[in-house]
mmCIF file of C-alpha atoms in Angstrom:
data_model
loop_
_atom_site.group_PDB
_atom_site.id
_atom_site.type_symbol
_atom_site.label_atom_id
_atom_site.label_comp_id
_atom_site.label_asym_id
_atom_site.label_seq_id
_atom_site.Cartn_x
_atom_site.Cartn_y
_atom_site.Cartn_z
ATOM 1 C CA MET A 1 -0.005 0.021 0.091
ATOM 2 C CA THR A 2 1.263 3.401 -0.943
ATOM 3 C CA ILE A 3 0.233 6.308 1.399
ATOM 4 C CA LEU A 4 0.739 10.143 0.708
ATOM 5 C CA MET A 5 1.146 12.169 3.872
ATOM 6 C CA LEU A 6 1.181 15.916 2.974
ATOM 7 C CA GLY A 7 2.160 18.988 4.966
ATOM 8 C CA ASP A 8 0.162 21.847 6.266
ATOM 9 C CA ILE A 9 -2.028 23.517 3.663
ATOM 10 C CA ILE A 10 -1.429 27.204 3.829
ATOM 11 C CA GLY A 11 -4.450 29.242 2.773
ATOM 12 C CA HIS A 12 -5.720 29.870 -0.779
ATOM 13 C CA PRO A 13 -2.381 29.263 -2.427
ATOM 14 C CA GLY A 14 -2.141 25.837 -0.810
ATOM 15 C CA MET A 15 -5.714 24.967 -1.790
ATOM 16 C CA ARG A 16 -5.209 26.135 -5.320
ATOM 17 C CA THR A 17 -2.113 24.104 -5.957
ATOM 18 C CA LEU A 18 -3.795 20.940 -4.446
ATOM 19 C CA PHE A 19 -6.732 21.504 -6.819
ATOM 20 C CA SER A 20 -4.393 21.649 -9.686
ATOM 21 C CA GLY A 21 -1.850 19.005 -8.694
ATOM 22 C CA LEU A 22 -3.215 16.446 -6.279
ATOM 23 C CA THR A 23 -4.716 14.113 -8.903
ATOM 24 C CA SER A 24 -1.538 13.908 -10.852
ATOM 25 C CA LEU A 25 0.489 13.428 -7.685
ATOM 26 C CA VAL A 26 -1.709 10.503 -6.600
ATOM 27 C CA ARG A 27 -1.463 9.011 -10.053
ATOM 28 C CA SER A 28 2.369 9.312 -10.343
ATOM 29 C CA THR A 29 2.923 7.795 -6.813
ATOM 30 C CA GLY A 30 0.303 5.180 -7.018
ATOM 31 C CA ALA A 31 -1.204 6.407 -3.703
ATOM 32 C CA ASP A 32 -3.955 4.470 -2.061
ATOM 33 C CA VAL A 33 -4.456 6.827 0.831
ATOM 34 C CA VAL A 34 -4.042 10.476 1.189
ATOM 35 C CA VAL A 35 -3.656 12.173 4.471
ATOM 36 C CA ILE A 36 -3.052 15.913 4.787
ATOM 37 C CA ASN A 37 -2.808 18.506 7.580
ATOM 38 C CA GLY A 38 -5.405 21.006 7.110
ATOM 39 C CA GLU A 39 -5.108 23.338 10.091
ATOM 40 C CA ASN A 40 -3.991 26.411 8.193
ATOM 41 C CA ALA A 41 -6.206 26.046 5.165
ATOM 42 C CA ALA A 42 -8.493 28.935 6.046
ATOM 43 C CA ASP A 43 -6.419 32.007 5.350
ATOM 44 C CA GLY A 44 -3.536 30.560 7.442
ATOM 45 C CA PHE A 45 -5.447 29.797 10.647
ATOM 46 C CA GLY A 46 -8.038 27.133 11.033
ATOM 47 C CA LEU A 47 -10.118 24.963 8.753
ATOM 48 C CA SER A 48 -13.827 25.592 7.749
ATOM 49 C CA ARG A 49 -16.278 22.796 7.025
ATOM 50 C CA GLU A 50 -16.467 24.109 3.334
ATOM 51 C CA LEU A 51 -12.798 23.811 2.792
ATOM 52 C CA ALA A 52 -12.796 20.306 4.369
ATOM 53 C CA GLU A 53 -15.491 19.199 2.041
ATOM 54 C CA ARG A 54 -13.447 20.529 -0.890
ATOM 55 C CA LEU A 55 -10.535 18.516 0.205
ATOM 56 C CA PHE A 56 -12.551 15.363 0.379
ATOM 57 C CA ALA A 57 -13.836 16.009 -3.192
ATOM 58 C CA MET A 58 -10.186 16.361 -4.322
ATOM 59 C CA GLY A 59 -9.478 12.860 -3.001
ATOM 60 C CA VAL A 60 -8.150 13.431 0.508
ATOM 61 C CA ASP A 61 -9.133 10.651 2.862
ATOM 62 C CA VAL A 62 -8.264 12.001 6.268
ATOM 63 C CA ILE A 63 -7.448 15.598 7.420
ATOM 64 C CA THR A 64 -5.216 16.007 10.401
ATOM 65 C CA THR A 65 -4.842 19.170 12.278
ATOM 66 C CA GLY A 66 -3.138 20.973 15.244
ATOM 67 C CA ASN A 67 -3.342 23.894 17.479
ATOM 68 C CA HIS A 68 -5.146 26.268 14.939
ATOM 69 C CA ILE A 69 -8.151 23.798 14.575
ATOM 70 C CA TRP A 70 -10.145 25.751 17.034
ATOM 71 C CA HIS A 71 -10.411 28.944 14.877
ATOM 72 C CA ASP A 72 -13.435 27.808 12.941
ATOM 73 C CA GLU A 73 -16.294 25.965 14.717
ATOM 74 C CA SER A 74 -18.068 25.059 11.533
ATOM 75 C CA VAL A 75 -15.746 22.007 11.267
ATOM 76 C CA PHE A 76 -16.392 20.708 14.688
ATOM 77 C CA PRO A 77 -19.314 18.519 13.540
ATOM 78 C CA LEU A 78 -17.009 16.704 11.095
ATOM 79 C CA MET A 79 -14.618 15.884 13.948
ATOM 80 C CA GLU A 80 -17.518 14.092 15.788
ATOM 81 C CA GLN A 81 -18.404 11.792 12.963
ATOM 82 C CA ASP A 82 -17.868 8.108 13.172
ATOM 83 C CA PRO A 83 -15.531 7.376 11.494
ATOM 84 C CA ALA A 84 -14.172 10.881 11.555
ATOM 85 C CA ARG A 85 -12.387 12.267 8.527
ATOM 86 C CA VAL A 86 -11.217 15.383 10.323
ATOM 87 C CA ILE A 87 -9.291 14.695 13.458
ATOM 88 C CA ARG A 88 -7.684 16.856 16.051
ATOM 89 C CA PRO A 89 -4.618 16.020 18.351
ATOM 90 C CA ALA A 90 -5.680 13.133 20.628
ATOM 91 C CA ASN A 91 -3.900 14.477 23.618
ATOM 92 C CA TYR A 92 -5.994 17.554 24.079
ATOM 93 C CA PRO A 93 -7.697 17.405 27.570
ATOM 94 C CA PRO A 94 -11.026 15.591 27.973
ATOM 95 C CA GLY A 95 -13.908 17.848 26.805
ATOM 96 C CA ALA A 96 -12.290 19.201 23.707
ATOM 97 C CA PRO A 97 -14.523 18.741 20.631
ATOM 98 C CA GLY A 98 -13.774 15.979 18.118
ATOM 99 C CA LYS A 99 -11.621 12.757 17.983
ATOM 100 C CA GLY A 100 -7.962 12.233 17.857
ATOM 101 C CA ALA A 101 -7.775 9.071 15.805
ATOM 102 C CA THR A 102 -9.898 7.430 13.182
ATOM 103 C CA VAL A 103 -9.800 4.211 11.129
ATOM 104 C CA LEU A 104 -10.639 4.111 7.423
ATOM 105 C CA GLU A 105 -11.206 1.025 5.290
ATOM 106 C CA LYS A 106 -9.390 0.831 1.931
ATOM 107 C CA GLY A 107 -10.478 -2.314 0.115
ATOM 108 C CA ASP A 108 -9.682 -5.073 2.637
ATOM 109 C CA VAL A 109 -7.068 -3.053 4.600
ATOM 110 C CA ALA A 110 -7.979 -1.021 7.703
ATOM 111 C CA VAL A 111 -5.817 2.098 8.152
ATOM 112 C CA GLY A 112 -5.613 3.802 11.446
ATOM 113 C CA VAL A 113 -4.603 7.506 11.624
ATOM 114 C CA LEU A 114 -3.579 9.070 14.883
ATOM 115 C CA ASN A 115 -3.021 12.822 15.467
ATOM 116 C CA LEU A 116 -0.874 14.172 18.444
ATOM 117 C CA ILE A 117 0.455 17.558 19.507
ATOM 118 C CA GLY A 118 3.693 18.423 21.096
ATOM 119 C CA ARG A 119 4.282 20.306 24.454
ATOM 120 C CA GLN A 120 7.638 21.881 23.907
ATOM 121 C CA ARG A 121 7.175 25.492 23.007
ATOM 122 C CA LEU A 122 3.602 24.851 21.895
ATOM 123 C CA VAL A 123 0.586 24.041 24.133
ATOM 124 C CA MET A 124 -0.036 22.616 27.431
ATOM 125 C CA ALA A 125 -1.666 19.492 26.287
ATOM 126 C CA ASP A 126 -1.660 15.974 27.986
ATOM 127 C CA CYS A 127 1.433 13.933 27.486
ATOM 128 C CA PRO A 128 1.603 12.947 23.829
ATOM 129 C CA PHE A 129 3.717 9.816 24.519
ATOM 130 C CA ARG A 130 1.368 8.318 27.016
ATOM 131 C CA LYS A 131 -1.572 9.178 24.856
ATOM 132 C CA ALA A 132 0.119 7.601 21.876
ATOM 133 C CA GLN A 133 0.533 4.302 23.894
ATOM 134 C CA GLU A 134 -3.137 4.344 24.813
ATOM 135 C CA GLU A 135 -4.539 5.180 21.273
ATOM 136 C CA ILE A 136 -2.170 2.682 19.442
ATOM 137 C CA ARG A 137 -3.310 -0.233 21.750
ATOM 138 C CA ARG A 138 -6.828 0.512 20.599
ATOM 139 C CA LEU A 139 -6.059 1.103 16.978
ATOM 140 C CA ARG A 140 -4.029 -2.125 16.624
ATOM 141 C CA ARG A 141 -7.191 -4.075 17.401
ATOM 142 C CA GLU A 142 -8.716 -2.614 14.269
ATOM 143 C CA ALA A 143 -5.997 -1.703 11.926
ATOM 144 C CA SER A 144 -2.863 -3.166 10.447
ATOM 145 C CA VAL A 145 -1.449 0.132 9.105
ATOM 146 C CA ILE A 146 -1.209 2.986 11.578
ATOM 147 C CA LEU A 147 -0.076 6.457 10.623
ATOM 148 C CA VAL A 148 0.844 9.175 13.095
ATOM 149 C CA ASP A 149 0.904 12.950 12.425
ATOM 150 C CA PHE A 150 2.889 14.588 15.373
ATOM 151 C CA HIS A 151 2.102 18.277 15.236
ATOM 152 C CA ALA A 152 5.071 19.638 17.191
ATOM 153 C CA GLU A 153 7.730 22.455 17.313
ATOM 154 C CA SER A 154 10.639 20.754 18.777
ATOM 155 C CA PRO A 155 12.733 18.497 16.359
ATOM 156 C CA ALA A 156 13.886 16.689 19.484
ATOM 157 C CA GLU A 157 10.390 15.894 20.693
ATOM 158 C CA LYS A 158 9.501 14.622 17.239
ATOM 159 C CA GLU A 159 12.657 12.377 16.819
ATOM 160 C CA ALA A 160 11.987 11.000 20.370
ATOM 161 C CA MET A 161 8.320 10.155 19.302
ATOM 162 C CA GLY A 162 9.680 8.455 16.180
ATOM 163 C CA PHE A 163 11.936 6.053 18.217
ATOM 164 C CA PHE A 164 9.350 5.590 20.981
ATOM 165 C CA LEU A 165 6.836 4.407 18.393
ATOM 166 C CA ASP A 166 9.304 2.533 16.187
ATOM 167 C CA GLY A 167 8.029 -0.941 15.438
ATOM 168 C CA LYS A 168 4.565 -0.094 16.811
ATOM 169 C CA VAL A 169 3.139 2.008 13.813
ATOM 170 C CA SER A 170 3.849 2.211 10.133
ATOM 171 C CA ALA A 171 4.786 5.958 10.151
ATOM 172 C CA VAL A 172 5.513 8.912 12.368
ATOM 173 C CA VAL A 173 5.555 12.232 10.494
ATOM 174 C CA GLY A 174 6.022 15.667 11.897
ATOM 175 C CA THR A 175 4.054 18.756 11.017
ATOM 176 C CA HIS A 176 3.665 22.369 12.331
ATOM 177 C CA THR A 177 6.873 24.253 11.305
ATOM 178 C CA HIS A 178 5.983 24.409 7.613
ATOM 179 C CA ILE A 179 9.641 23.716 6.689
ATOM 180 C CA GLN A 180 10.276 20.383 5.036
ATOM 181 C CA THR A 181 13.183 18.428 6.632
ATOM 182 C CA ALA A 182 15.630 16.050 4.745
ATOM 183 C CA ASP A 183 15.853 13.237 7.253
ATOM 184 C CA GLU A 184 13.254 10.836 5.912
ATOM 185 C CA LYS A 185 14.226 7.293 6.883
ATOM 186 C CA ILE A 186 12.994 3.879 7.924
ATOM 187 C CA LEU A 187 13.796 3.372 11.612
ATOM 188 C CA PRO A 188 15.316 0.025 12.932
ATOM 189 C CA GLY A 189 11.810 -1.300 13.857
ATOM 190 C CA GLY A 190 10.272 -0.725 10.450
ATOM 191 C CA THR A 191 8.514 2.765 11.128
ATOM 192 C CA ALA A 192 8.795 5.375 8.328
ATOM 193 C CA TYR A 193 9.891 8.794 9.872
ATOM 194 C CA ILE A 194 10.416 12.433 8.871
ATOM 195 C CA THR A 195 10.770 15.331 11.260
ATOM 196 C CA ASP A 196 8.578 17.734 9.222
ATOM 197 C CA LEU A 197 6.586 17.263 6.084
ATOM 198 C CA GLY A 198 6.820 20.908 5.225
ATOM 199 C CA SER A 199 3.894 22.787 3.952
ATOM 200 C CA THR A 200 1.430 22.790 0.984
ATOM 201 C CA GLY A 201 1.754 26.554 0.574
ATOM 202 C CA PRO A 202 3.534 29.524 -1.013
ATOM 203 C CA VAL A 203 7.185 29.242 -2.038
ATOM 204 C CA ASP A 204 8.295 32.938 -1.623
ATOM 205 C CA SER A 205 7.119 33.355 1.884
ATOM 206 C CA VAL A 206 7.920 33.109 5.551
ATOM 207 C CA ILE A 207 6.380 29.960 6.496
ATOM 208 C CA GLY A 208 3.545 30.742 4.192
ATOM 209 C CA PHE A 209 3.096 34.367 5.126
ATOM 210 C CA ASP A 210 3.868 37.780 3.622
ATOM 211 C CA PRO A 211 7.709 38.254 3.986
ATOM 212 C CA SER A 212 7.459 42.116 4.449
ATOM 213 C CA LEU A 213 5.129 41.629 7.377
ATOM 214 C CA ALA A 214 7.183 38.946 8.967
ATOM 215 C CA SER A 215 10.251 41.094 8.626
ATOM 216 C CA GLU A 216 8.460 44.051 10.180
ATOM 217 C CA ARG A 217 7.355 41.921 13.043
ATOM 218 C CA VAL A 218 10.900 40.815 13.897
ATOM 219 C CA THR A 219 12.629 44.274 13.370
ATOM 220 C CA THR A 220 10.000 46.288 15.177
ATOM 221 C CA GLN A 221 8.639 43.760 17.745
ATOM 222 C CA VAL A 222 5.068 44.983 16.821
ATOM 223 C CA PRO A 223 2.905 41.853 16.471
ATOM 224 C CA HIS A 224 1.343 42.731 13.088
ATOM 225 C CA GLN A 225 -1.225 40.220 11.944
ATOM 226 C CA LEU A 226 0.370 37.930 9.506
ATOM 227 C CA LYS A 227 -1.302 37.370 5.992
ATOM 228 C CA VAL A 228 -0.777 34.481 3.608
ATOM 229 C CA VAL A 229 1.107 35.706 0.613
ATOM 230 C CA ASP A 230 -0.602 35.024 -2.732
ATOM 231 C CA SER A 231 2.218 33.290 -4.709
ATOM 232 C CA PRO A 232 2.808 29.940 -6.396
ATOM 233 C CA ALA A 233 2.893 27.109 -4.005
ATOM 234 C CA THR A 234 4.311 23.524 -3.576
ATOM 235 C CA ILE A 235 2.906 20.330 -2.318
ATOM 236 C CA CYS A 236 5.346 19.020 0.252
ATOM 237 C CA GLY A 237 5.141 15.598 1.993
ATOM 238 C CA VAL A 238 6.158 11.968 1.664
ATOM 239 C CA ALA A 239 5.085 8.794 -0.159
ATOM 240 C CA ILE A 240 5.313 5.794 2.024
ATOM 241 C CA VAL A 241 5.087 2.138 0.905
ATOM 242 C CA VAL A 242 3.775 -0.061 3.591
ATOM 243 C CA ASP A 243 3.558 -3.941 3.926
ATOM 244 C CA VAL A 244 -0.141 -4.345 4.889
ATOM 245 C CA ARG A 245 0.515 -7.734 6.530
ATOM 246 C CA SER A 246 3.276 -6.672 8.950
ATOM 247 C CA GLY A 247 2.403 -2.892 9.051
ATOM 248 C CA LYS A 248 6.054 -2.098 8.490
ATOM 249 C CA ALA A 249 7.155 0.546 6.032
ATOM 250 C CA ARG A 250 9.243 -0.567 3.109
ATOM 251 C CA SER A 251 10.282 2.902 1.788
ATOM 252 C CA ILE A 252 9.707 6.616 2.321
ATOM 253 C CA GLU A 253 10.281 9.141 -0.469
ATOM 254 C CA ARG A 254 10.304 12.893 0.148
ATOM 255 C CA ILE A 255 7.976 14.939 -2.147
ATOM 256 C CA ARG A 256 8.257 18.484 -3.119
ATOM 257 C CA HIS A 257 5.849 19.050 -6.113
ATOM 258 C CA TYR A 258 5.893 22.421 -7.710
ATOM 259 C CA LEU A 259 3.398 23.408 -10.411
ATOM 260 C CA GLY A 260 3.978 27.176 -10.646
ATOM 261 C CA VAL A 261 0.392 27.963 -9.538
#
C-alpha cells in the first residue's frame, strides 16, 4: 500500500495548488491513501467545513490538524463523525471537541490515523507519549496500518516520538513548522519517519506568510497580523510504501511538487 502524507495547507495558495496537482501526484505515486494536515487552510489559521468538503472532493481521505483547528467551529461536527475524516490532536484534555484518531477502510485493509500535538514551546496538552501508547493499543485491534501525525515545534520531541513508536506504527511524520526536513528514513523497527513534512503553501514566503510583514514583526517587535502571501505554491510531504500484513514501512520518499500556480 502506498500512502501520501502531505504537509500543512497554507491558505488559498495551498488549496489552489492542491486542486491543480493532487490528482496527478496521486497518479504518479500510485497512492492508495491521502492524509493531509489542514489546520492552516482557512487564510492561514483554522479549517472551515466548506474547505474540508473541498479537500474530500479532491481525493483526500483524512485531514489531520493541530493547535489552529479551534479557529472555525463550523468544522467541529465533522470531527465528531464516526468514522471521523477530520481529526484533532488526541492529547487535548477531555472535553475538547472531536476525536484524535480514526480508522478508514481501503479495500480489505484497515488504516488507522492518529493525531498528536507536542508540548515543547507549543501548548499545555496532555502527555503525547502516554496518549500515543493508549491510542495505539486501541487502533491495533482494528488496523494493520497505523499512521501518526505529530504536530510539534521541537525536532528533538519529534525524533523522540519516532523512536518511541518505532515498530509499533507504520509511520510517524512531523508537522507544524511548515519547513520540510531532509531526514526521511526507515527506523530500525520498520517505522517510516520524517521530522517535518513541510507545507502545501507559497514558496516565496516566511512559513507561508507575507515576507514584508514577517520582517516588520521581527525588526519592530510589533505583532502585526500575518497574512498568507498569494504566490505559487508547492505540495510537500512523503510517499510511504507499507507492507499491509506486517504494518512495517518498506520505503519513504520525500515529495516537493511544484506546479508554478
